[in-house]
Short mmCIF file of C-alpha atoms and ligand atoms in Angstrom, two decimals:
data_model
loop_
_atom_site.label_atom_id
_atom_site.label_comp_id
_atom_site.label_asym_id
_atom_site.label_seq_id
_atom_site.Cartn_x
_atom_site.Cartn_y
_atom_site.Cartn_z
CA MET A 1 30.81 4.52 -26.48
CA ASN A 2 28.53 4.78 -23.45
CA ASP A 3 24.94 5.86 -24.13
CA PRO A 4 24.49 9.11 -22.17
CA LYS A 5 20.75 8.50 -21.82
CA VAL A 6 19.26 7.22 -18.60
CA LYS A 7 17.39 3.96 -19.25
CA ILE A 8 14.06 3.86 -17.44
CA MET A 9 12.12 0.61 -17.52
CA SER A 10 8.53 1.00 -16.36
CA VAL A 11 6.13 -1.84 -15.66
CA VAL A 12 2.40 -2.32 -16.17
CA GLY A 13 0.46 -5.50 -15.52
CA ALA A 14 -3.16 -4.98 -14.65
CA ARG A 15 -5.95 -2.53 -15.43
CA PRO A 16 -5.35 -0.02 -12.61
CA ASN A 17 -1.72 0.39 -13.74
CA PHE A 18 -2.56 1.80 -17.16
CA THR A 19 -4.03 5.09 -15.94
CA LYS A 20 -0.89 5.64 -13.87
CA ILE A 21 1.67 4.88 -16.55
CA ALA A 22 0.02 6.98 -19.31
CA PRO A 23 1.02 10.39 -17.87
CA LEU A 24 4.48 9.12 -16.93
CA ALA A 25 5.17 7.82 -20.45
CA ARG A 26 4.02 11.12 -21.94
CA GLU A 27 6.18 13.19 -19.63
CA LEU A 28 9.29 11.01 -20.07
CA GLY A 29 8.72 11.37 -23.81
CA ARG A 30 9.26 15.15 -23.49
CA PHE A 31 12.94 14.53 -22.67
CA PRO A 32 14.13 12.12 -25.38
CA GLU A 33 17.68 13.39 -25.16
CA GLN A 34 17.82 12.47 -21.48
CA PHE A 35 15.70 9.33 -21.10
CA GLU A 36 15.23 6.09 -22.96
CA HIS A 37 11.91 4.68 -21.81
CA ILE A 38 11.29 0.94 -22.06
CA LEU A 39 7.71 -0.09 -21.26
CA VAL A 40 7.15 -3.66 -20.08
CA HIS A 41 3.65 -5.19 -19.91
CA THR A 42 3.63 -8.33 -17.78
CA GLY A 43 0.35 -9.47 -19.37
CA GLN A 44 -1.42 -10.10 -16.04
CA HIS A 45 -4.48 -8.57 -17.69
CA TYR A 46 -4.84 -9.52 -21.33
CA ASP A 47 -8.50 -9.20 -22.45
CA ALA A 48 -9.21 -6.43 -24.94
CA THR A 49 -11.55 -4.77 -22.42
CA MET A 50 -9.10 -5.10 -19.51
CA SER A 51 -5.94 -4.02 -21.32
CA ASP A 52 -5.83 -3.10 -25.06
CA SER A 53 -8.58 -0.50 -24.90
CA PHE A 54 -6.62 1.49 -22.30
CA PHE A 55 -3.50 1.64 -24.47
CA ARG A 56 -5.59 2.95 -27.35
CA ASP A 57 -7.79 5.36 -25.40
CA LEU A 58 -4.99 6.83 -23.27
CA SER A 59 -2.40 6.89 -26.10
CA ILE A 60 0.01 4.74 -24.11
CA PRO A 61 2.91 3.69 -26.34
CA ARG A 62 2.88 0.03 -27.38
CA PRO A 63 4.82 -1.97 -24.79
CA ASP A 64 8.39 -2.68 -25.86
CA VAL A 65 8.08 -6.07 -24.17
CA ASP A 66 5.04 -8.22 -23.32
CA LEU A 67 5.78 -11.00 -20.86
CA GLU A 68 2.36 -12.65 -21.52
CA ILE A 69 2.05 -13.97 -17.97
CA GLY A 70 -1.75 -14.31 -17.96
CA SER A 71 -3.90 -15.64 -15.13
CA GLY A 72 -2.97 -18.05 -12.36
CA SER A 73 -2.58 -18.28 -8.61
CA HIS A 74 -0.59 -15.52 -6.89
CA ALA A 75 2.53 -17.65 -6.70
CA GLU A 76 2.18 -18.61 -10.36
CA GLN A 77 1.70 -15.00 -11.48
CA VAL A 78 4.49 -13.60 -9.33
CA GLY A 79 6.86 -16.50 -10.07
CA ARG A 80 6.30 -16.43 -13.84
CA THR A 81 6.68 -12.64 -13.88
CA MET A 82 9.95 -12.76 -11.95
CA ILE A 83 11.46 -15.39 -14.25
CA ALA A 84 10.46 -13.54 -17.42
CA PHE A 85 11.31 -10.06 -16.11
CA GLU A 86 14.75 -11.16 -14.92
CA LYS A 87 15.71 -12.03 -18.50
CA ILE A 88 14.53 -8.64 -19.76
CA VAL A 89 16.43 -6.76 -17.06
CA GLN A 90 19.58 -8.75 -17.82
CA GLU A 91 19.24 -8.08 -21.55
CA ARG A 92 18.34 -4.40 -21.41
CA ARG A 93 20.18 -3.33 -18.23
CA PRO A 94 17.97 -0.38 -17.19
CA ASP A 95 19.30 2.27 -14.80
CA TRP A 96 15.94 2.48 -13.06
CA VAL A 97 12.86 0.30 -12.84
CA ILE A 98 9.65 2.20 -12.09
CA VAL A 99 6.63 0.33 -10.76
CA VAL A 100 3.16 1.70 -9.99
CA GLY A 101 0.35 0.69 -7.65
CA ASP A 102 0.03 -2.62 -5.84
CA VAL A 103 -0.74 -5.48 -8.20
CA ASN A 104 1.24 -8.71 -8.52
CA ALA A 105 3.31 -7.24 -11.38
CA THR A 106 4.39 -4.38 -9.07
CA CYS A 107 5.74 -6.71 -6.40
CA ALA A 108 7.27 -9.30 -8.75
CA CYS A 109 9.20 -6.73 -10.78
CA SER A 110 10.37 -4.87 -7.65
CA ILE A 111 11.97 -7.99 -6.20
CA THR A 112 13.58 -8.85 -9.53
CA ALA A 113 14.92 -5.34 -10.12
CA LYS A 114 16.58 -5.18 -6.71
CA LYS A 115 18.12 -8.63 -7.06
CA GLU A 116 19.61 -7.39 -10.34
CA HIS A 117 20.99 -4.32 -8.48
CA VAL A 118 18.83 -1.90 -10.44
CA LYS A 119 17.49 1.22 -8.74
CA LEU A 120 13.79 1.04 -8.00
CA ALA A 121 11.12 3.74 -7.81
CA HIS A 122 7.54 3.17 -6.66
CA ILE A 123 4.71 5.47 -7.69
CA GLU A 124 1.82 5.40 -5.17
CA ALA A 125 4.05 4.41 -2.25
CA GLY A 126 3.06 4.42 1.41
CA LEU A 127 -0.59 3.37 1.11
CA ARG A 128 -1.55 0.92 3.84
CA SER A 129 -4.80 -0.85 4.67
CA PHE A 130 -3.04 -2.73 7.53
CA ASP A 131 -4.95 -5.78 6.29
CA LEU A 132 -2.62 -8.59 5.35
CA ASP A 133 -5.51 -10.64 4.01
CA MET A 134 -5.37 -8.39 0.96
CA PRO A 135 -2.74 -9.53 -1.54
CA GLU A 136 -2.25 -5.88 -2.50
CA GLU A 137 -1.12 -4.99 1.04
CA ILE A 138 1.67 -7.54 0.79
CA ASN A 139 2.61 -6.19 -2.63
CA ARG A 140 2.71 -2.63 -1.27
CA MET A 141 4.83 -3.51 1.76
CA VAL A 142 7.38 -5.53 -0.20
CA THR A 143 7.66 -2.91 -2.93
CA ASP A 144 8.07 0.00 -0.53
CA ARG A 145 10.64 -1.86 1.55
CA LEU A 146 12.78 -2.36 -1.54
CA SER A 147 12.33 1.03 -3.26
CA ASP A 148 15.11 3.61 -3.51
CA LEU A 149 12.65 6.35 -4.34
CA LEU A 150 9.09 6.46 -3.02
CA PHE A 151 6.60 8.78 -4.72
CA THR A 152 3.61 9.36 -2.45
CA THR A 153 0.09 10.71 -2.96
CA ASP A 154 -0.55 12.41 0.39
CA ALA A 155 0.74 13.17 3.87
CA LEU A 156 -0.86 10.08 5.43
CA ALA A 157 1.22 7.90 3.09
CA ASP A 158 4.38 9.79 4.06
CA ALA A 159 3.57 9.20 7.72
CA ASN A 160 3.15 5.43 7.13
CA LEU A 161 6.56 5.23 5.49
CA LEU A 162 8.30 7.30 8.15
CA LYS A 163 6.80 5.07 10.85
CA GLU A 164 8.21 2.03 9.04
CA GLY A 165 11.66 3.61 9.13
CA VAL A 166 11.96 4.71 5.49
CA PRO A 167 14.49 7.56 5.40
CA GLU A 168 12.84 10.90 4.64
CA SER A 169 15.33 11.52 1.83
CA ARG A 170 13.78 8.69 -0.22
CA ILE A 171 10.20 9.98 0.05
CA ARG A 172 8.86 12.50 -2.49
CA ARG A 173 5.30 13.67 -2.12
CA VAL A 174 4.15 14.31 -5.68
CA GLY A 175 0.36 13.83 -5.57
CA ASN A 176 -1.82 11.34 -7.41
CA ILE A 177 -0.72 10.46 -10.94
CA MET A 178 -4.07 8.84 -11.76
CA ILE A 179 -5.66 12.25 -11.36
CA ASP A 180 -3.37 13.53 -14.15
CA THR A 181 -5.17 11.10 -16.45
CA LEU A 182 -8.56 12.14 -15.12
CA GLU A 183 -7.82 15.82 -15.78
CA GLN A 184 -6.41 15.10 -19.25
CA GLN A 185 -9.42 13.02 -20.26
CA ARG A 186 -12.42 14.51 -18.48
CA ALA A 187 -13.58 16.78 -21.31
CA ARG A 188 -13.63 13.81 -23.70
CA ALA A 189 -15.57 11.75 -21.16
CA ALA A 190 -18.02 14.57 -20.47
CA ALA A 191 -19.07 14.58 -24.12
CA LEU A 192 -20.36 11.00 -23.88
CA ASP A 193 -23.95 10.01 -23.12
CA PRO A 194 -24.54 7.43 -20.34
CA ARG A 195 -27.40 5.69 -22.12
CA THR A 196 -25.43 5.35 -25.37
CA ILE A 197 -22.50 3.91 -23.38
CA CYS A 198 -24.76 1.31 -21.78
CA GLU A 199 -26.53 0.43 -25.02
CA ALA A 200 -23.15 -0.26 -26.63
CA GLN A 201 -21.71 -2.22 -23.72
CA VAL A 202 -24.66 -4.11 -22.24
CA LEU A 203 -23.88 -7.82 -22.01
CA PRO A 204 -25.09 -9.89 -24.95
CA GLY A 205 -28.24 -11.78 -24.11
CA LEU A 206 -29.70 -9.06 -21.89
CA CYS A 207 -32.65 -7.92 -23.89
CA ALA A 208 -34.38 -5.34 -21.63
CA PRO A 209 -34.03 -1.88 -23.20
CA VAL A 210 -31.68 0.49 -21.38
CA PRO A 211 -33.83 3.14 -19.63
CA PRO A 212 -33.09 6.86 -20.02
CA LEU A 213 -30.15 7.75 -17.76
CA ARG A 214 -30.17 11.30 -16.40
CA ASP A 215 -27.18 12.55 -14.45
CA ASN A 216 -27.59 12.17 -10.69
CA ALA A 217 -30.42 9.71 -11.19
CA PHE A 218 -28.52 6.43 -11.63
CA ALA A 219 -26.11 4.38 -9.54
CA VAL A 220 -22.94 2.55 -10.59
CA MET A 221 -21.40 -0.55 -9.09
CA THR A 222 -18.05 -2.34 -9.47
CA LEU A 223 -16.87 -5.33 -7.50
CA HIS A 224 -13.92 -7.66 -7.93
CA ARG A 225 -12.07 -8.19 -4.60
CA PRO A 226 -11.72 -11.86 -3.69
CA SER A 227 -12.99 -11.04 -0.16
CA ASN A 228 -16.30 -9.97 -1.72
CA VAL A 229 -16.81 -12.07 -4.81
CA ASP A 230 -15.31 -15.40 -3.81
CA HIS A 231 -17.81 -16.14 -1.04
CA ALA A 232 -21.44 -17.01 -1.72
CA GLU A 233 -22.42 -15.94 1.82
CA VAL A 234 -21.16 -12.42 1.09
CA MET A 235 -22.48 -12.18 -2.46
CA LYS A 236 -25.98 -13.53 -1.86
CA PRO A 237 -27.23 -10.75 0.50
CA LEU A 238 -25.51 -8.15 -1.65
CA VAL A 239 -27.24 -9.40 -4.78
CA GLU A 240 -30.55 -9.37 -2.88
CA PHE A 241 -29.94 -5.78 -1.82
CA LEU A 242 -29.06 -4.71 -5.34
CA THR A 243 -32.01 -6.40 -6.99
CA GLN A 244 -34.63 -5.67 -4.29
CA ASP A 245 -33.59 -2.29 -2.82
CA ALA A 246 -31.20 -0.41 -5.09
CA ALA A 247 -32.27 -1.16 -8.68
CA PRO A 248 -36.00 -0.50 -7.99
CA LEU A 249 -35.04 2.97 -6.69
CA MET A 250 -32.82 4.05 -9.58
CA PRO A 251 -31.18 2.38 -12.58
CA LEU A 252 -28.02 0.60 -11.48
CA ILE A 253 -25.18 0.08 -13.97
CA TRP A 254 -22.75 -2.73 -13.19
CA PRO A 255 -19.75 -3.32 -15.46
CA VAL A 256 -18.85 -6.88 -14.49
CA HIS A 257 -15.21 -7.91 -13.96
CA PRO A 258 -14.40 -11.32 -15.52
CA ARG A 259 -13.52 -12.81 -12.13
CA THR A 260 -16.81 -11.58 -10.64
CA ARG A 261 -18.92 -13.02 -13.42
CA LYS A 262 -17.29 -16.42 -13.03
CA GLN A 263 -17.99 -16.38 -9.29
CA LEU A 264 -21.58 -15.16 -9.66
CA GLU A 265 -22.23 -17.99 -12.07
CA ALA A 266 -20.55 -20.47 -9.74
CA HIS A 267 -22.66 -19.24 -6.78
CA GLY A 268 -25.87 -19.57 -8.85
CA LEU A 269 -26.60 -15.82 -8.59
CA TRP A 270 -26.13 -14.76 -12.18
CA GLN A 271 -29.71 -15.41 -13.28
CA ASP A 272 -31.11 -13.24 -10.43
CA LEU A 273 -29.08 -10.33 -11.72
CA VAL A 274 -29.79 -10.88 -15.39
CA SER A 275 -33.53 -10.96 -14.82
CA CYS A 276 -33.67 -7.85 -12.59
CA PRO A 277 -35.37 -4.84 -14.20
CA GLY A 278 -33.36 -1.65 -13.71
CA LEU A 279 -30.06 -3.49 -13.40
CA ILE A 280 -27.84 -2.89 -16.41
CA LEU A 281 -24.99 -5.40 -16.61
CA THR A 282 -22.22 -4.44 -19.00
CA GLN A 283 -18.79 -5.62 -20.13
CA PRO A 284 -15.82 -4.09 -18.30
CA LEU A 285 -15.83 -0.50 -19.60
CA GLY A 286 -13.13 1.53 -21.25
CA TYR A 287 -11.62 4.48 -19.44
CA HIS A 288 -13.80 7.27 -20.86
CA ASP A 289 -17.05 5.35 -20.52
CA MET A 290 -16.32 4.54 -16.87
CA LEU A 291 -15.24 8.09 -16.11
CA ARG A 292 -18.43 9.45 -17.68
CA LEU A 293 -20.60 7.17 -15.56
CA THR A 294 -18.64 8.10 -12.43
CA MET A 295 -19.13 11.79 -13.21
CA GLY A 296 -22.90 11.37 -13.47
CA ALA A 297 -23.60 8.77 -10.78
CA ARG A 298 -25.80 9.64 -7.83
CA VAL A 299 -24.03 6.91 -5.85
CA MET A 300 -21.06 4.64 -6.53
CA PHE A 301 -20.83 1.18 -4.94
CA THR A 302 -17.30 -0.15 -5.27
CA ASP A 303 -14.44 -2.11 -3.78
CA SER A 304 -11.91 -0.50 -6.14
CA GLY A 305 -9.17 1.75 -4.76
CA GLY A 306 -8.92 3.91 -7.87
CA LEU A 307 -12.65 4.63 -7.98
CA GLN A 308 -12.60 5.85 -4.37
CA GLU A 309 -10.05 8.44 -5.49
CA GLU A 310 -11.87 9.40 -8.68
CA CYS A 311 -15.16 9.78 -6.78
CA CYS A 312 -13.37 12.01 -4.28
CA VAL A 313 -12.18 14.46 -6.93
CA LEU A 314 -15.50 14.33 -8.83
CA GLY A 315 -17.65 14.59 -5.69
CA THR A 316 -19.58 11.37 -6.35
CA PRO A 317 -20.85 9.84 -3.08
CA CYS A 318 -18.99 6.53 -2.77
CA LEU A 319 -19.97 3.52 -0.69
CA THR A 320 -16.81 1.47 -0.35
CA LEU A 321 -17.69 -2.20 0.01
CA ARG A 322 -14.71 -2.93 2.26
CA TRP A 323 -13.96 -2.79 5.97
CA ASN A 324 -10.76 -0.82 5.49
CA THR A 325 -9.02 1.28 2.90
CA GLU A 326 -5.41 2.04 2.06
CA ARG A 327 -6.68 5.40 0.80
CA PRO A 328 -8.04 7.08 3.96
CA VAL A 329 -7.62 10.52 2.42
CA THR A 330 -10.76 9.76 0.37
CA LEU A 331 -12.91 9.12 3.46
CA ALA A 332 -15.53 11.52 4.74
CA GLU A 333 -13.55 12.06 7.97
CA HIS A 334 -10.69 13.49 5.89
CA GLY A 335 -13.01 15.67 3.80
CA GLY A 336 -13.64 13.08 1.07
CA VAL A 337 -16.82 11.41 -0.18
CA SER A 338 -16.19 7.75 0.60
CA VAL A 339 -17.81 5.77 3.43
CA LEU A 340 -16.66 2.28 4.42
CA VAL A 341 -19.66 -0.03 4.51
CA GLY A 342 -17.95 -3.43 4.39
CA ASN A 343 -20.39 -6.13 3.41
CA ASP A 344 -22.93 -5.57 6.19
CA ILE A 345 -26.17 -5.16 4.27
CA GLN A 346 -27.90 -3.12 7.00
CA GLN A 347 -25.07 -0.64 6.80
CA VAL A 348 -24.99 -0.69 3.01
CA ARG A 349 -28.74 0.01 2.93
CA ALA A 350 -28.58 2.83 5.51
CA GLU A 351 -25.62 4.53 3.85
CA PHE A 352 -27.17 4.15 0.40
CA ARG A 353 -30.25 6.07 1.56
CA LYS A 354 -28.05 8.81 3.04
CA ALA A 355 -25.74 8.96 0.04
CA ALA A 356 -28.66 9.18 -2.37
CA LYS A 357 -29.65 12.47 -0.67
CA ARG A 358 -26.14 13.86 -0.26
CA PRO A 359 -25.13 16.72 -2.58
CA ARG A 360 -22.02 16.27 -4.66
CA VAL A 361 -19.04 17.84 -2.89
CA GLU A 362 -15.73 17.70 -4.69
CA HIS A 363 -12.66 17.16 -2.56
CA ARG A 364 -9.21 17.57 -4.03
CA PRO A 365 -6.34 16.61 -1.73
CA LEU A 366 -3.22 18.73 -2.01
CA LEU A 367 -1.20 18.08 -5.22
CA TRP A 368 -3.98 16.05 -6.88
CA ASP A 369 -3.85 18.72 -9.53
CA GLY A 370 -3.04 16.88 -12.76
CA ARG A 371 0.70 17.70 -12.58
CA THR A 372 2.06 14.71 -10.70
CA ALA A 373 3.93 13.19 -13.67
CA GLU A 374 5.70 16.53 -14.17
CA ARG A 375 6.89 16.44 -10.57
CA ILE A 376 8.03 12.83 -10.84
CA VAL A 377 10.01 13.40 -14.01
CA ALA A 378 11.51 16.63 -12.64
CA CYS A 379 12.70 14.61 -9.66
CA LEU A 380 14.15 11.87 -11.89
CA ARG A 381 15.94 14.50 -13.99
CA GLU A 382 17.45 16.08 -10.91
CA ILE A 383 18.54 12.75 -9.44
CA THR A 384 19.95 11.26 -12.63
CA GLN A 385 21.79 14.44 -13.66
CA GLY A 386 23.41 14.79 -10.26
C1 LIG B 1 -6.00 -7.53 -10.10
C2 LIG B 1 -5.21 -6.95 -8.92
C3 LIG B 1 -6.09 -5.99 -8.14
C4 LIG B 1 -6.73 -4.95 -9.04
C5 LIG B 1 -7.47 -5.68 -10.15
C6 LIG B 1 -8.15 -4.77 -11.14
C7 LIG B 1 -3.49 -8.37 -7.88
C8 LIG B 1 -3.16 -9.18 -6.70
N1 LIG B 1 -4.78 -7.99 -7.99
O1 LIG B 1 -7.05 -8.32 -9.56
O2 LIG B 1 -5.31 -5.34 -7.16
O3 LIG B 1 -7.61 -4.14 -8.29
O4 LIG B 1 -6.52 -6.48 -10.87
O5 LIG B 1 -8.86 -5.54 -12.05
O6 LIG B 1 -2.63 -8.10 -8.68
N2 LIG B 1 -9.30 -12.35 -16.08
C9 LIG B 1 -9.76 -12.39 -17.37
N3 LIG B 1 -9.20 -11.51 -18.26
C10 LIG B 1 -8.21 -10.65 -17.93
C11 LIG B 1 -7.73 -10.64 -16.60
C12 LIG B 1 -8.31 -11.50 -15.69
O7 LIG B 1 -10.65 -13.14 -17.70
O8 LIG B 1 -7.74 -9.88 -18.79
C13 LIG B 1 -9.92 -13.28 -15.09
C14 LIG B 1 -9.15 -14.56 -14.93
O9 LIG B 1 -10.05 -15.59 -14.66
C15 LIG B 1 -8.33 -14.32 -13.70
C16 LIG B 1 -9.25 -13.42 -12.88
O10 LIG B 1 -9.94 -12.62 -13.83
O11 LIG B 1 -7.96 -15.48 -13.03
C17 LIG B 1 -8.53 -12.53 -11.90
O12 LIG B 1 -7.49 -11.80 -12.55
P1 LIG B 1 -6.18 -11.39 -11.71
O13 LIG B 1 -5.27 -10.60 -12.57
O14 LIG B 1 -5.59 -12.60 -11.04
O15 LIG B 1 -6.72 -10.52 -10.53
P2 LIG B 1 -7.84 -9.36 -10.46
O16 LIG B 1 -8.95 -9.89 -9.64
O17 LIG B 1 -8.16 -8.78 -11.79
#
C-alpha cells in the first residue's frame, strides 16, 4: 500500500543552517498525518560548539542520517556530500528535498536531489552579493537555478530571481525563517548575563579577569570569511585596530571560529590578541549566549550574514567587514543598521566612532515577524495536497 504521507527530506550542514531548520522541523511536526520529515546532517560542521549545542539548545530533532563529511577543500566537501547524499536519496526516496542558506551542503544536496528527479525547495533564495569570489555566491546561484520552489526573505531577493528569469510562480516571499528562531528564543537569551557568559566561555589559558559588562558598553566581533582571515595583510591591520583602538575604548568580546584561530596562529598574530587587555577571546558560543551578546552590544563587527540580519531586527549598530553583502535589506540605505566597511582600517575606525554614538534603532523588514515557518509549511501543504 502506498504511504499517503509526503516525505520531506531537509538538509543541514553548517552552523548557520541550524537556526533555519529548527522552526521548519517544529512546524512540519505539527502535521504528522501529512508529512514524514527526514532530517539529514551532512556533518560539514562537527565540533560540539559548532553543531551539537545548537541541536540541544534549539530542540532540533536528532538527525535521522549523519553523513559525517567533515572538513576539506570545497571540492572534497561537495563531492563527498554528493556521493553520500545520493545513496540516502535512493534509499529513502523523498518527495521533496528542502535546503536552506548557502553553504556547501546546500549546493551539494541540491544538485544530487535534482539528478535523482526529486523536487527541490530552497529557503533563503534570491540573495546575491554578485561576488563570485565568495563560495557562498556560487552555492546560492546553483541552488536557485535548480529549485522548483524558492522561498525568499524580501522583495530585493524576489527582484534578483525575476531578473535571472525564474518564473514568478516558483517564488514565494515568506520572510526570514532565522528570525522565527530569534523571536522564539529571545526571552531565554535576555535572562542571561554577559559577564557570566564570558567567564564560562573564555578560552583556556587567558587568565585576565573578565571585566563587568554593562549593556551598550561593550563590543562584539566575529570573523571567519576566507577573504578576511586567510590573508596576513588583511588580518594584521585589523588586529592592530582591535588591540590599539577598539579594546581600549570598550571591552571587546570575540568568539573565535576554529578556522580563524588556526589562521591567526599561522600569521603569528594570536599572541597579540591573547595579551591585549579588554579583549575577551572565547570559544564559539551557543545560540543563546551569542544572541544575548548581540542584544547588548554597543557595536557589532562581523563578516557573518546571519548576524547582519539579527543586528537589524535588534537595532545593534553593525559594521560589516565586507565590501558587499547579499543581504542589502539590512543596510542603512534600506533602513537597516549595517554599514559595509570592507577591510579598510581608516573606514573601520571612522565608522566605529560613528556607530559607538548611534542610538539603537530596530528595523524589521516586512514578514520578518517570527511566522515564516508557518508560511512555508502552509505553502507545502497547499502544493502537496493539490
Ligand atoms: C562555513 C560556510 C560559511 C558559513 C560558515 C559558518 C561554506 C562554503 N562555508 O564556513 O558560509 O558562514 O560555515 O561557520 O559552506 N572546523 C572545525 N570544526 C568544525 C567545523 C570547521 O574545526 O566543526 C574548522 C576546520 O579546520 C575547517 C574550517 O574550520 O577546515 C572551515 O570549516 P568549513 O566548514 O570548511 O567552512 P567555514 O569557514 O566554517
